Coordinates of C-alpha atoms in Angstrom, one line a residue:
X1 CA 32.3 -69.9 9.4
X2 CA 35.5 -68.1 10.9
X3 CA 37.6 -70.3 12.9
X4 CA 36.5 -67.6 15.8
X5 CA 33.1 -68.1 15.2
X6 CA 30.6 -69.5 18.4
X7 CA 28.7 -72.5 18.0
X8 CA 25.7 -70.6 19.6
X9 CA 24.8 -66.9 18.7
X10 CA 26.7 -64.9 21.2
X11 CA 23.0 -62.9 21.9
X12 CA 21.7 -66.1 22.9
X13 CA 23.9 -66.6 25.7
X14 CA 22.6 -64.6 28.7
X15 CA 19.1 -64.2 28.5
X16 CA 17.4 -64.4 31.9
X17 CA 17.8 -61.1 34.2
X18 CA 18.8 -64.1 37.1
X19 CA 22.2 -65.1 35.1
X20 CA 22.5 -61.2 34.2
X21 CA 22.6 -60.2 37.7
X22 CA 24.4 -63.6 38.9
X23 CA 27.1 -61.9 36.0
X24 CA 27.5 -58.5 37.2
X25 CA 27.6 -59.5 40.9
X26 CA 30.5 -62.8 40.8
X27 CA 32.3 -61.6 37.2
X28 CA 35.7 -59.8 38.0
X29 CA 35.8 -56.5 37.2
X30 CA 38.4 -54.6 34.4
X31 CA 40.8 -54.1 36.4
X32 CA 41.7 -50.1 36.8
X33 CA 45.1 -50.3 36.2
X34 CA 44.7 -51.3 33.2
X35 CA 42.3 -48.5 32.2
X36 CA 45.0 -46.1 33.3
X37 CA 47.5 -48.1 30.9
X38 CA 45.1 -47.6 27.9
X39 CA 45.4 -43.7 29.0
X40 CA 49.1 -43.4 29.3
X41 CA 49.1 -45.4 25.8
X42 CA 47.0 -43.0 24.3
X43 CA 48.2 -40.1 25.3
X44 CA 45.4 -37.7 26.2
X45 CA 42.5 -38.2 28.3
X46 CA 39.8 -40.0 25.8
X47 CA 36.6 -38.3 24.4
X48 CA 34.8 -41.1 23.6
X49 CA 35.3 -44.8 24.6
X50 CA 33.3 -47.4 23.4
X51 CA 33.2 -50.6 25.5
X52 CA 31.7 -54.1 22.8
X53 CA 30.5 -56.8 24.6
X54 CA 30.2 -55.0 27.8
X55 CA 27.4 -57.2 29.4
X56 CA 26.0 -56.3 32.4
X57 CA 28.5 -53.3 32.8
X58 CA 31.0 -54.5 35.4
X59 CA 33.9 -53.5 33.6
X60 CA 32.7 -50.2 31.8
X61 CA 31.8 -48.9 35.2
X62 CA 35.6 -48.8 35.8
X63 CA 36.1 -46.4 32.9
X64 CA 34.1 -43.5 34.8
X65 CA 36.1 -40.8 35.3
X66 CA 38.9 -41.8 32.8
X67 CA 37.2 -40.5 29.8
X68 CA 34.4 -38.0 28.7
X69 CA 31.8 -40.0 27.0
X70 CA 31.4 -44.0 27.9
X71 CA 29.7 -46.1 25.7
X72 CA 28.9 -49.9 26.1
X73 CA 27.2 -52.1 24.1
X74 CA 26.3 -55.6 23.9
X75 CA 24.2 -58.1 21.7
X76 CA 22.3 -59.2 24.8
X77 CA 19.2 -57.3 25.3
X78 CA 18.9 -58.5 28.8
X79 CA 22.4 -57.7 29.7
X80 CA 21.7 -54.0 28.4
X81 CA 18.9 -53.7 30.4
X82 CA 21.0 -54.8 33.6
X83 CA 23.6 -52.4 32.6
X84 CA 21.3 -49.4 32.2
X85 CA 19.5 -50.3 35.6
X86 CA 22.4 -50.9 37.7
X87 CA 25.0 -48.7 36.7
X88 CA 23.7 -44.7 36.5
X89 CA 26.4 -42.0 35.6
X90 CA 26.2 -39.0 33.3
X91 CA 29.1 -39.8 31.4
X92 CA 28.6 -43.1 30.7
X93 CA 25.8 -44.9 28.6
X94 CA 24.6 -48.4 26.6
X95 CA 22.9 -49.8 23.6
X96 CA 22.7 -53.0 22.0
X97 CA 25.3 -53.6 19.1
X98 CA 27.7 -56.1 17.7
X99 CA 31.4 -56.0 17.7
X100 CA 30.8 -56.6 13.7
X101 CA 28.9 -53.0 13.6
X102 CA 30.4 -50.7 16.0
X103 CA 27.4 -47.8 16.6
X104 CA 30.4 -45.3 15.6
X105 CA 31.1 -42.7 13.0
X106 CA 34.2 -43.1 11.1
X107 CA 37.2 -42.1 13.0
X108 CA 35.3 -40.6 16.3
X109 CA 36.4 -42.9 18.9
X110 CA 39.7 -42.4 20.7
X111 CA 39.8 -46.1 22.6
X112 CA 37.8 -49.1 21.9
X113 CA 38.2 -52.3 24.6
X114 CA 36.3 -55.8 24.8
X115 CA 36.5 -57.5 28.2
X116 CA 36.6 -61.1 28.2
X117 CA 34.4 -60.8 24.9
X118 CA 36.9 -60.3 21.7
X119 CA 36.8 -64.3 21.4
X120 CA 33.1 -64.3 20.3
X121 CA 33.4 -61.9 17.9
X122 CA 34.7 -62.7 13.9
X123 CA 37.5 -61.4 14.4
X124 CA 38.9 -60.0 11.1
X125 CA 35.2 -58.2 10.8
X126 CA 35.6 -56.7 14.2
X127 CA 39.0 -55.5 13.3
X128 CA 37.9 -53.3 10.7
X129 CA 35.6 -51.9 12.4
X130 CA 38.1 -50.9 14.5
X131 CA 40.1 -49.5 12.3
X132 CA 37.4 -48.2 11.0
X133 CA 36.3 -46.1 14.0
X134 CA 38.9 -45.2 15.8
X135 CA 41.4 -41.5 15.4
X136 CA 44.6 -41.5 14.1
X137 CA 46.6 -42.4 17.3
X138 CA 43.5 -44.1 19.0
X139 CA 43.9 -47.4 21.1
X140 CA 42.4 -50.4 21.2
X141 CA 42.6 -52.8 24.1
X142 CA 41.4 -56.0 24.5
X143 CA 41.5 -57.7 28.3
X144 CA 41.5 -61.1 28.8
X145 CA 40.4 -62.1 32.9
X146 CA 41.5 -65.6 32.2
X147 CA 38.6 -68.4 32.6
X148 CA 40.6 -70.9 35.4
X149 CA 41.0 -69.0 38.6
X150 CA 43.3 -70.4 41.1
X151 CA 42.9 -71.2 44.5
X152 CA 46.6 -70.1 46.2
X153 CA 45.8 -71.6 49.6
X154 CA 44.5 -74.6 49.5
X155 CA 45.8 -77.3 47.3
X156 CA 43.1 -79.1 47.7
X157 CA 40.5 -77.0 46.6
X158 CA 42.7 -75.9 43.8
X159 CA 42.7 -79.7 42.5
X160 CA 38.8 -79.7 43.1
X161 CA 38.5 -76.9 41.2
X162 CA 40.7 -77.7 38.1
X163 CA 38.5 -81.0 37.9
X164 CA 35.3 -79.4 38.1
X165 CA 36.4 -77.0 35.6
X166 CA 37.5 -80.2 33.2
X167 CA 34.4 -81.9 33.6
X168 CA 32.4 -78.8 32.7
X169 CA 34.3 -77.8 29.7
X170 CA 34.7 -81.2 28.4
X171 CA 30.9 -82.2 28.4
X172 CA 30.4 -78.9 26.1
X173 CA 33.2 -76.7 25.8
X174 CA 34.2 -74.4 22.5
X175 CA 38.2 -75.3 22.0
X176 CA 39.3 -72.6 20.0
X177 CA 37.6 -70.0 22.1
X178 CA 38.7 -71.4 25.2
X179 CA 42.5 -71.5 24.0
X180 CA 42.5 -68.2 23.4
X181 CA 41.4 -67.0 26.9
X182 CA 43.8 -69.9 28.3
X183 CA 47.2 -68.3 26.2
X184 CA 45.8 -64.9 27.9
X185 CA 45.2 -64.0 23.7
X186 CA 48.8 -64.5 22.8
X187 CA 47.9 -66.6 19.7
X188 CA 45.4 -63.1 18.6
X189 CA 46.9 -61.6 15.8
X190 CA 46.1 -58.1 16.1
X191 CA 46.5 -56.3 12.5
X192 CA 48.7 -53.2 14.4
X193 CA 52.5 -53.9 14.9
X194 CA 52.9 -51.6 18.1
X195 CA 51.2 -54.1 20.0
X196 CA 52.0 -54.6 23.8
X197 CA 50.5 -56.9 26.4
X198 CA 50.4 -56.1 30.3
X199 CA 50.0 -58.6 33.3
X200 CA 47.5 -57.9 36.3
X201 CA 47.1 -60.5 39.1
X202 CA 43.6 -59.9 40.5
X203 CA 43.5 -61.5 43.7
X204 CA 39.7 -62.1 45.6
X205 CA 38.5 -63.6 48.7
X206 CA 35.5 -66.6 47.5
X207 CA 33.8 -69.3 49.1
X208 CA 33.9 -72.5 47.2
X209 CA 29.8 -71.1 46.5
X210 CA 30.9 -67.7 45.6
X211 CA 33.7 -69.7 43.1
X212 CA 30.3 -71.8 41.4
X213 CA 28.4 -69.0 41.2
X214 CA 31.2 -67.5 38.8
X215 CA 31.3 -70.9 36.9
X216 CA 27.4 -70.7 36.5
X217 CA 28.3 -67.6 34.0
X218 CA 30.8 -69.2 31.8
X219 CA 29.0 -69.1 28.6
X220 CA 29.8 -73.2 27.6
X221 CA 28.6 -73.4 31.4
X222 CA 24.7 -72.4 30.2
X223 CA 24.9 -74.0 27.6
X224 CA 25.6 -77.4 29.1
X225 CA 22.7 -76.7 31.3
X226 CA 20.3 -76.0 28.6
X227 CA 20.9 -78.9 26.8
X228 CA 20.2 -80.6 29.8
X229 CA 17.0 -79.0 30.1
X230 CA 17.7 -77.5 33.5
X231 CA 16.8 -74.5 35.1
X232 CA 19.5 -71.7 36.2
X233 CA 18.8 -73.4 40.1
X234 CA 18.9 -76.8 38.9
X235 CA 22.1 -76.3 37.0
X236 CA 23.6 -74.4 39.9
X237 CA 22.5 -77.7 41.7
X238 CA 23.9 -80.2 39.2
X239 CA 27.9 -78.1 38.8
X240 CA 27.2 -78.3 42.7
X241 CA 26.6 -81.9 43.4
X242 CA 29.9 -82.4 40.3
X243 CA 31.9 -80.4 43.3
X244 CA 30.8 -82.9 45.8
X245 CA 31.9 -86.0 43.6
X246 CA 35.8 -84.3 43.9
X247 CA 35.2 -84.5 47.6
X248 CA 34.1 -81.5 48.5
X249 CA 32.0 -81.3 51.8
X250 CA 29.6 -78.4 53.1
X251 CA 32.2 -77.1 55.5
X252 CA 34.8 -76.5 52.6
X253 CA 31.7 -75.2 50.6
X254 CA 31.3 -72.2 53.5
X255 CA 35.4 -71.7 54.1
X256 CA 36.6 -68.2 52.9
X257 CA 39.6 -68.7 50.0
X258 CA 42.0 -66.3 47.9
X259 CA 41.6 -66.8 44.3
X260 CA 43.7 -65.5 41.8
X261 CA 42.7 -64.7 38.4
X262 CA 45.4 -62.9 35.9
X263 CA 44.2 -60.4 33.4
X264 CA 45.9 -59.7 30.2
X265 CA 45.5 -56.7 28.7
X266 CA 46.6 -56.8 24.9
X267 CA 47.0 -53.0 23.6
X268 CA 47.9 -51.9 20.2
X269 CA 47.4 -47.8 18.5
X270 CA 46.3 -47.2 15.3
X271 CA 49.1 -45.3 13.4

């Protein structure tokens, strides 16, 4: 098993339209800047950009109008299903697919991302398919949204949060995957030696319900609650009712808070 590997099949993860749309609605999106970085990397405007682990397609809609052809894939039926529903442009379209077997030709793709989704992959595997797939020159870019957004005006509810978040992960958390999102993927080794990494700080406006409903589609987050045999309203309940044992109250529950989540974007070109 790689050290990279999931405990639980990645396709397993997000099944249930309910957590699918709960995803595309409270997930940050790629952030555009960071599109237009993968651009000016490249070069040229891009033919064909293939999006792996695209979920629900809340970050490969920010590619429209950047490049030609869009593709997005993802293991999760139900998350393609979402995608393809909710997010309608002629230039951009998904299938299911693996990062291991990128539905590419060799050397046809000019950029290749993962959002918040290189860490489930094997890694070396997904790597040559990279290779594998993209032009001479071509970039791959993998964006990291950072899994502990914090609360910058309230010191309270940032403490809240950071204990919630502990309690969560620590019940049934994957370490290795988790460490990688936490070092914003500094410990990746990419196999390209022009490698560059690029800071965005993604600031949002949440209630503390708005902030659990984007815990509720952390992957190790599901997983607690099926093991617990709950239902997605039940669990919702239970990470709830964890909040209100760090002291939160229904008032603080309905208060408006800026959130900020820095995204890494870790770019490297094929020579």
């Amino acid at each position: 098993m790689s050290t990279y590997e999931s405990k639980t099949d990645a396709k397993d993860l997000f099944v249930g339209s309910d957590l699918s749309e709960r995803y595309a609605k409270y997930r940050p999106k790629l952030p555009v800047q960071h599109v237009k970085t993968i651009v000016e990397l490249l070069g040229r405007r891009p033919e064909v950009w293939l999006d792996v682990g695209c979920g629900p397609g809340t970050s490969t809609q920010q590619i429209i109008g950047h490049a030609d052809k869009i593709v997005g894939i993802d293991v999760s039926e139900t998350q393609v299903a979402v995608a393809n529903k909710t997010t309608i442009h002629p230039s951009l379209s998904f299938a299911q697919g693996s990062g291991e077997k990128l539905p590419a030709e060799d050397c046809s793709v000019d950029v290749v991302t993962a959002v918040q989704a290189v860490h489930y992959f094997d890694i070396p595997v997904f790597f040559k398919e990279v290779e594998r797939v993209l032009k001479p020159g071509g970039v791959v870019g993998l964006v990291s949204l950072n899994i502990s957004p914090s609360c910058v005006d309230s010191a309270t509810m940032m403490q809240a949060s950071k204990a919630l978040e502990r309690r969560l992960f620590s019940q049934f958390g994957y370490p290795e995957k988790i460490q990688l999102l936490e070092d914003n993927y500094k410990s990746l080794v990419v196999p390209y030696p022009t490698r560059r990494d690029f800071l965005v700080d993604m600031r949002t406006s949440w209630t503390l319900k708005d902030y659990l409903n984007m815990c509720m589609t952390f992957s190790q987050v599901n997983s607690l609650i099926k093991s617990l045999g709950l239902s997605t309203e039940e669990g919702y309940e239970h990470v709830t009712q964890l909040l209100r044992e760090e002291g939160m109250t229904e008032d603080d529950m309905k208060s408006v808070y800026t959130w900020s989540q820095p995204s890494t974007l870790v770019a490297a070109s094929k020579p």
